[in-house]
């Protein structure tokens, strides 16, 4: 009988052990299924390895920083240059002096009066090229570009948003020189204290501002916060104060519209020539068409209140016409 009791005891112990292992396995798979970032994290870990190769140096990233790597653009991979910004020569020259050179010439820009700006705000109507200008500055200054949006920070998982804010700044510090670009910054750093604002959203804004302030007190940091907005009056006053440089990017005038249209057509012709071998466009010639003006001048005169984006769409529709006629 004692032998029988021992056998029963062993059987029970084995059963308990199997149950415990099964429970652990179930918990593991349940946790994996409930983790919304598992596959995303694996993919981004591979991206980090590629990022290290692009950097040419070893970089240690936290798990939160890894989750943000999709927001990073290497300056060598940015396909927008200052040459793509048409009709804004004076603005670009001013930005070179106040933004690009301070980021590059750190040995000079390090005194109390001569130092790098920590914040740059571009504001104006939609489609006027604010994001293009930001990318062109990153490309010309050799800065990594972290493209932040409200949705990329304000995570649906409670508590993650503040961690993402800290990770954004720590990632920028590791990648510097770096530009943190916030598109539609008013949706992320709008006025605080409204009755409809959630407490979690307010804490995220406060965290970002504290990180920004902390960066300003550290010498030698080559990090620039850039914001773009259509509604500068909706920004929190504390945010506006930190944007020490502010530029209005308005709708283009007639001269600028002509330069923009010519730029789009020239780029289209270059790309089309690479495909077809040769192509010509009467629009690029200074031919007089109507009212004693050139074709591009005639278009520019009749596109008042068009943004750069509107002009791009106009040129795109015009480029499709020959293809459509050839197909017919």
PDB file of C-alpha atoms in Angstrom, residues 41-221:
ATOM      1  CA  UNK A  41       9.506  45.649 -32.594  1.00  0.00           C
ATOM      2  CA  UNK A  42      11.072  42.732 -34.489  1.00  0.00           C
ATOM      3  CA  UNK A  43      10.910  44.658 -37.745  1.00  0.00           C
ATOM      4  CA  UNK A  44      12.446  47.732 -36.163  1.00  0.00           C
ATOM      5  CA  UNK A  45      15.261  45.736 -34.578  1.00  0.00           C
ATOM      6  CA  UNK A  46      16.275  44.775 -38.113  1.00  0.00           C
ATOM      7  CA  UNK A  47      15.998  48.426 -39.087  1.00  0.00           C
ATOM      8  CA  UNK A  48      18.329  49.385 -36.227  1.00  0.00           C
ATOM      9  CA  UNK A  49      20.994  47.062 -37.604  1.00  0.00           C
ATOM     10  CA  UNK A  50      20.628  48.745 -40.985  1.00  0.00           C
ATOM     11  CA  UNK A  51      20.726  52.131 -39.241  1.00  0.00           C
ATOM     12  CA  UNK A  52      24.022  51.235 -37.587  1.00  0.00           C
ATOM     13  CA  UNK A  53      25.494  50.402 -40.992  1.00  0.00           C
ATOM     14  CA  UNK A  54      24.252  53.695 -42.431  1.00  0.00           C
ATOM     15  CA  UNK A  55      25.743  55.608 -39.519  1.00  0.00           C
ATOM     16  CA  UNK A  56      29.043  53.830 -39.801  1.00  0.00           C
ATOM     17  CA  UNK A  57      29.237  53.663 -36.007  1.00  0.00           C
ATOM     18  CA  UNK A  58      27.846  51.595 -33.174  1.00  0.00           C
ATOM     19  CA  UNK A  59      24.726  52.960 -31.548  1.00  0.00           C
ATOM     20  CA  UNK A  60      22.972  51.435 -28.562  1.00  0.00           C
ATOM     21  CA  UNK A  61      19.232  52.024 -28.539  1.00  0.00           C
ATOM     22  CA  UNK A  62      16.631  51.290 -25.903  1.00  0.00           C
ATOM     23  CA  UNK A  63      13.465  49.368 -26.751  1.00  0.00           C
ATOM     24  CA  UNK A  64      11.478  52.625 -26.852  1.00  0.00           C
ATOM     25  CA  UNK A  65      14.042  54.268 -29.139  1.00  0.00           C
ATOM     26  CA  UNK A  66      13.852  51.254 -31.435  1.00  0.00           C
ATOM     27  CA  UNK A  67      10.097  51.786 -31.710  1.00  0.00           C
ATOM     28  CA  UNK A  68      10.766  55.300 -33.045  1.00  0.00           C
ATOM     29  CA  UNK A  69      13.342  54.436 -35.697  1.00  0.00           C
ATOM     30  CA  UNK A  70      10.721  54.445 -38.460  1.00  0.00           C
ATOM     31  CA  UNK A  71      10.421  58.188 -37.877  1.00  0.00           C
ATOM     32  CA  UNK A  72      14.115  58.768 -38.626  1.00  0.00           C
ATOM     33  CA  UNK A  73      15.481  59.976 -41.962  1.00  0.00           C
ATOM     34  CA  UNK A  74      19.195  59.875 -42.709  1.00  0.00           C
ATOM     35  CA  UNK A  75      20.327  63.177 -44.301  1.00  0.00           C
ATOM     36  CA  UNK A  76      21.944  61.204 -47.131  1.00  0.00           C
ATOM     37  CA  UNK A  77      18.569  59.649 -47.936  1.00  0.00           C
ATOM     38  CA  UNK A  78      16.490  62.845 -47.913  1.00  0.00           C
ATOM     39  CA  UNK A  79      15.404  63.454 -51.506  1.00  0.00           C
ATOM     40  CA  UNK A  80      14.603  67.158 -51.012  1.00  0.00           C
ATOM     41  CA  UNK A  81      17.320  69.779 -51.478  1.00  0.00           C
ATOM     42  CA  UNK A  82      17.397  73.562 -51.390  1.00  0.00           C
ATOM     43  CA  UNK A  83      17.331  73.507 -55.196  1.00  0.00           C
ATOM     44  CA  UNK A  84      13.815  72.052 -55.007  1.00  0.00           C
ATOM     45  CA  UNK A  85      12.563  75.083 -53.055  1.00  0.00           C
ATOM     46  CA  UNK A  86      11.680  77.578 -55.770  1.00  0.00           C
ATOM     47  CA  UNK A  87      10.983  81.274 -55.268  1.00  0.00           C
ATOM     48  CA  UNK A  88      12.247  81.348 -51.656  1.00  0.00           C
ATOM     49  CA  UNK A  89      15.848  82.452 -52.196  1.00  0.00           C
ATOM     50  CA  UNK A  90      15.816  85.162 -49.490  1.00  0.00           C
ATOM     51  CA  UNK A  91      14.246  82.820 -46.933  1.00  0.00           C
ATOM     52  CA  UNK A  92      16.743  80.040 -47.638  1.00  0.00           C
ATOM     53  CA  UNK A  93      19.680  82.426 -47.323  1.00  0.00           C
ATOM     54  CA  UNK A  94      18.396  83.645 -43.956  1.00  0.00           C
ATOM     55  CA  UNK A  95      17.898  80.060 -42.766  1.00  0.00           C
ATOM     56  CA  UNK A  96      21.441  79.167 -43.831  1.00  0.00           C
ATOM     57  CA  UNK A  97      22.803  81.985 -41.671  1.00  0.00           C
ATOM     58  CA  UNK A  98      20.599  81.346 -38.638  1.00  0.00           C
ATOM     59  CA  UNK A  99      20.095  77.573 -38.722  1.00  0.00           C
ATOM     60  CA  UNK A 100      22.474  75.654 -40.997  1.00  0.00           C
ATOM     61  CA  UNK A 101      25.751  77.399 -40.147  1.00  0.00           C
ATOM     62  CA  UNK A 102      25.195  77.242 -36.348  1.00  0.00           C
ATOM     63  CA  UNK A 103      24.561  73.491 -36.633  1.00  0.00           C
ATOM     64  CA  UNK A 104      27.734  72.994 -38.677  1.00  0.00           C
ATOM     65  CA  UNK A 105      30.130  75.526 -37.104  1.00  0.00           C
ATOM     66  CA  UNK A 106      29.811  74.538 -33.465  1.00  0.00           C
ATOM     67  CA  UNK A 107      33.260  75.903 -32.561  1.00  0.00           C
ATOM     68  CA  UNK A 108      32.069  79.410 -33.442  1.00  0.00           C
ATOM     69  CA  UNK A 109      28.459  79.328 -32.280  1.00  0.00           C
ATOM     70  CA  UNK A 110      29.031  78.593 -28.609  1.00  0.00           C
ATOM     71  CA  UNK A 111      28.993  81.941 -26.783  1.00  0.00           C
ATOM     72  CA  UNK A 112      26.137  83.504 -24.822  1.00  0.00           C
ATOM     73  CA  UNK A 113      25.251  85.792 -27.735  1.00  0.00           C
ATOM     74  CA  UNK A 114      26.361  83.655 -30.658  1.00  0.00           C
ATOM     75  CA  UNK A 115      24.664  80.312 -30.352  1.00  0.00           C
ATOM     76  CA  UNK A 116      22.447  77.856 -32.147  1.00  0.00           C
ATOM     77  CA  UNK A 117      18.703  78.452 -32.112  1.00  0.00           C
ATOM     78  CA  UNK A 118      16.811  75.693 -30.310  1.00  0.00           C
ATOM     79  CA  UNK A 119      13.454  76.241 -31.990  1.00  0.00           C
ATOM     80  CA  UNK A 120      12.225  77.153 -35.483  1.00  0.00           C
ATOM     81  CA  UNK A 121       8.562  77.597 -36.393  1.00  0.00           C
ATOM     82  CA  UNK A 122       7.247  77.659 -39.961  1.00  0.00           C
ATOM     83  CA  UNK A 123       3.634  78.785 -40.222  1.00  0.00           C
ATOM     84  CA  UNK A 124       1.268  79.545 -43.049  1.00  0.00           C
ATOM     85  CA  UNK A 125      -1.500  78.087 -45.224  1.00  0.00           C
ATOM     86  CA  UNK A 126      -1.495  74.385 -46.157  1.00  0.00           C
ATOM     87  CA  UNK A 127       0.536  73.286 -49.164  1.00  0.00           C
ATOM     88  CA  UNK A 128       3.089  76.107 -49.084  1.00  0.00           C
ATOM     89  CA  UNK A 129       6.133  73.844 -48.639  1.00  0.00           C
ATOM     90  CA  UNK A 130       6.819  74.005 -44.906  1.00  0.00           C
ATOM     91  CA  UNK A 131       7.742  70.312 -44.658  1.00  0.00           C
ATOM     92  CA  UNK A 132       9.871  70.544 -47.817  1.00  0.00           C
ATOM     93  CA  UNK A 133      11.825  73.437 -46.310  1.00  0.00           C
ATOM     94  CA  UNK A 134      12.370  71.465 -43.096  1.00  0.00           C
ATOM     95  CA  UNK A 135      13.715  68.445 -44.991  1.00  0.00           C
ATOM     96  CA  UNK A 136      15.899  70.632 -47.206  1.00  0.00           C
ATOM     97  CA  UNK A 137      17.459  72.185 -44.093  1.00  0.00           C
ATOM     98  CA  UNK A 138      18.161  68.736 -42.654  1.00  0.00           C
ATOM     99  CA  UNK A 139      19.746  67.639 -45.922  1.00  0.00           C
ATOM    100  CA  UNK A 140      21.951  70.723 -46.300  1.00  0.00           C
ATOM    101  CA  UNK A 141      23.077  70.712 -42.652  1.00  0.00           C
ATOM    102  CA  UNK A 142      23.677  66.947 -42.516  1.00  0.00           C
ATOM    103  CA  UNK A 143      21.155  66.500 -39.700  1.00  0.00           C
ATOM    104  CA  UNK A 144      19.188  63.377 -38.965  1.00  0.00           C
ATOM    105  CA  UNK A 145      15.476  64.112 -39.242  1.00  0.00           C
ATOM    106  CA  UNK A 146      12.958  62.746 -36.723  1.00  0.00           C
ATOM    107  CA  UNK A 147       9.482  63.298 -38.143  1.00  0.00           C
ATOM    108  CA  UNK A 148       7.207  63.473 -35.103  1.00  0.00           C
ATOM    109  CA  UNK A 149       3.426  63.565 -35.272  1.00  0.00           C
ATOM    110  CA  UNK A 150       0.846  63.711 -32.515  1.00  0.00           C
ATOM    111  CA  UNK A 151      -0.337  60.199 -33.400  1.00  0.00           C
ATOM    112  CA  UNK A 152       3.184  58.769 -33.140  1.00  0.00           C
ATOM    113  CA  UNK A 153       3.541  60.081 -29.581  1.00  0.00           C
ATOM    114  CA  UNK A 154       0.043  60.029 -28.106  1.00  0.00           C
ATOM    115  CA  UNK A 155      -0.095  56.239 -27.811  1.00  0.00           C
ATOM    116  CA  UNK A 156      -3.385  54.541 -26.995  1.00  0.00           C
ATOM    117  CA  UNK A 157      -1.579  52.537 -24.334  1.00  0.00           C
ATOM    118  CA  UNK A 158      -1.703  54.532 -21.117  1.00  0.00           C
ATOM    119  CA  UNK A 159       1.722  55.557 -19.875  1.00  0.00           C
ATOM    120  CA  UNK A 160       3.563  54.894 -23.140  1.00  0.00           C
ATOM    121  CA  UNK A 161       3.256  58.435 -24.476  1.00  0.00           C
ATOM    122  CA  UNK A 162       5.566  60.001 -21.889  1.00  0.00           C
ATOM    123  CA  UNK A 163       8.087  57.216 -22.462  1.00  0.00           C
ATOM    124  CA  UNK A 164       7.976  57.920 -26.201  1.00  0.00           C
ATOM    125  CA  UNK A 165       8.608  61.616 -25.544  1.00  0.00           C
ATOM    126  CA  UNK A 166      11.704  60.831 -23.485  1.00  0.00           C
ATOM    127  CA  UNK A 167      12.828  58.303 -26.097  1.00  0.00           C
ATOM    128  CA  UNK A 168      12.451  60.898 -28.861  1.00  0.00           C
ATOM    129  CA  UNK A 169      14.835  63.242 -27.096  1.00  0.00           C
ATOM    130  CA  UNK A 170      17.335  60.559 -26.090  1.00  0.00           C
ATOM    131  CA  UNK A 171      17.314  59.243 -29.675  1.00  0.00           C
ATOM    132  CA  UNK A 172      17.924  62.757 -31.025  1.00  0.00           C
ATOM    133  CA  UNK A 173      20.830  63.144 -28.609  1.00  0.00           C
ATOM    134  CA  UNK A 174      22.412  59.924 -29.878  1.00  0.00           C
ATOM    135  CA  UNK A 175      21.892  60.899 -33.529  1.00  0.00           C
ATOM    136  CA  UNK A 176      22.898  64.569 -33.278  1.00  0.00           C
ATOM    137  CA  UNK A 177      23.181  66.753 -35.228  1.00  0.00           C
ATOM    138  CA  UNK A 178      19.457  66.145 -35.394  1.00  0.00           C
ATOM    139  CA  UNK A 179      16.224  67.966 -36.210  1.00  0.00           C
ATOM    140  CA  UNK A 180      13.039  67.019 -34.362  1.00  0.00           C
ATOM    141  CA  UNK A 181      10.297  68.050 -36.777  1.00  0.00           C
ATOM    142  CA  UNK A 182       6.705  68.264 -35.547  1.00  0.00           C
ATOM    143  CA  UNK A 183       4.155  68.597 -38.333  1.00  0.00           C
ATOM    144  CA  UNK A 184       0.872  70.217 -37.304  1.00  0.00           C
ATOM    145  CA  UNK A 185       2.546  71.151 -34.051  1.00  0.00           C
ATOM    146  CA  UNK A 186      -0.641  72.854 -32.825  1.00  0.00           C
ATOM    147  CA  UNK A 187      -2.330  69.441 -32.528  1.00  0.00           C
ATOM    148  CA  UNK A 188       0.447  68.276 -30.193  1.00  0.00           C
ATOM    149  CA  UNK A 189       1.576  71.402 -28.340  1.00  0.00           C
ATOM    150  CA  UNK A 190      -1.581  73.480 -28.395  1.00  0.00           C
ATOM    151  CA  UNK A 191      -2.731  75.717 -25.568  1.00  0.00           C
ATOM    152  CA  UNK A 192      -2.878  73.938 -22.242  1.00  0.00           C
ATOM    153  CA  UNK A 193      -5.632  74.124 -19.676  1.00  0.00           C
ATOM    154  CA  UNK A 194      -8.740  73.721 -21.828  1.00  0.00           C
ATOM    155  CA  UNK A 195     -11.678  71.916 -20.228  1.00  0.00           C
ATOM    156  CA  UNK A 196     -11.692  69.263 -22.952  1.00  0.00           C
ATOM    157  CA  UNK A 197      -8.006  68.383 -22.565  1.00  0.00           C
ATOM    158  CA  UNK A 198      -7.315  64.976 -21.076  1.00  0.00           C
ATOM    159  CA  UNK A 199      -4.953  64.760 -18.122  1.00  0.00           C
ATOM    160  CA  UNK A 200      -2.736  62.237 -19.942  1.00  0.00           C
ATOM    161  CA  UNK A 201      -2.380  64.584 -22.940  1.00  0.00           C
ATOM    162  CA  UNK A 202      -1.430  67.460 -20.652  1.00  0.00           C
ATOM    163  CA  UNK A 203       1.248  65.352 -18.961  1.00  0.00           C
ATOM    164  CA  UNK A 204       2.736  64.460 -22.362  1.00  0.00           C
ATOM    165  CA  UNK A 205       2.977  68.137 -23.334  1.00  0.00           C
ATOM    166  CA  UNK A 206       4.583  68.951 -19.999  1.00  0.00           C
ATOM    167  CA  UNK A 207       7.096  66.126 -20.458  1.00  0.00           C
ATOM    168  CA  UNK A 208       8.047  67.370 -23.933  1.00  0.00           C
ATOM    169  CA  UNK A 209       8.493  70.932 -22.683  1.00  0.00           C
ATOM    170  CA  UNK A 210      10.669  69.769 -19.793  1.00  0.00           C
ATOM    171  CA  UNK A 211      12.890  67.774 -22.155  1.00  0.00           C
ATOM    172  CA  UNK A 212      13.125  70.786 -24.468  1.00  0.00           C
ATOM    173  CA  UNK A 213      14.050  73.076 -21.583  1.00  0.00           C
ATOM    174  CA  UNK A 214      16.627  70.590 -20.360  1.00  0.00           C
ATOM    175  CA  UNK A 215      18.242  70.484 -23.795  1.00  0.00           C
ATOM    176  CA  UNK A 216      18.470  74.290 -23.874  1.00  0.00           C
ATOM    177  CA  UNK A 217      20.510  74.323 -20.665  1.00  0.00           C
ATOM    178  CA  UNK A 218      23.086  71.853 -21.998  1.00  0.00           C
ATOM    179  CA  UNK A 219      25.984  73.257 -23.978  1.00  0.00           C
ATOM    180  CA  UNK A 220      27.156  71.625 -27.172  1.00  0.00           C
ATOM    181  CA  UNK A 221      23.830  69.994 -28.012  1.00  0.00           C
TER     182      UNK A 221
END
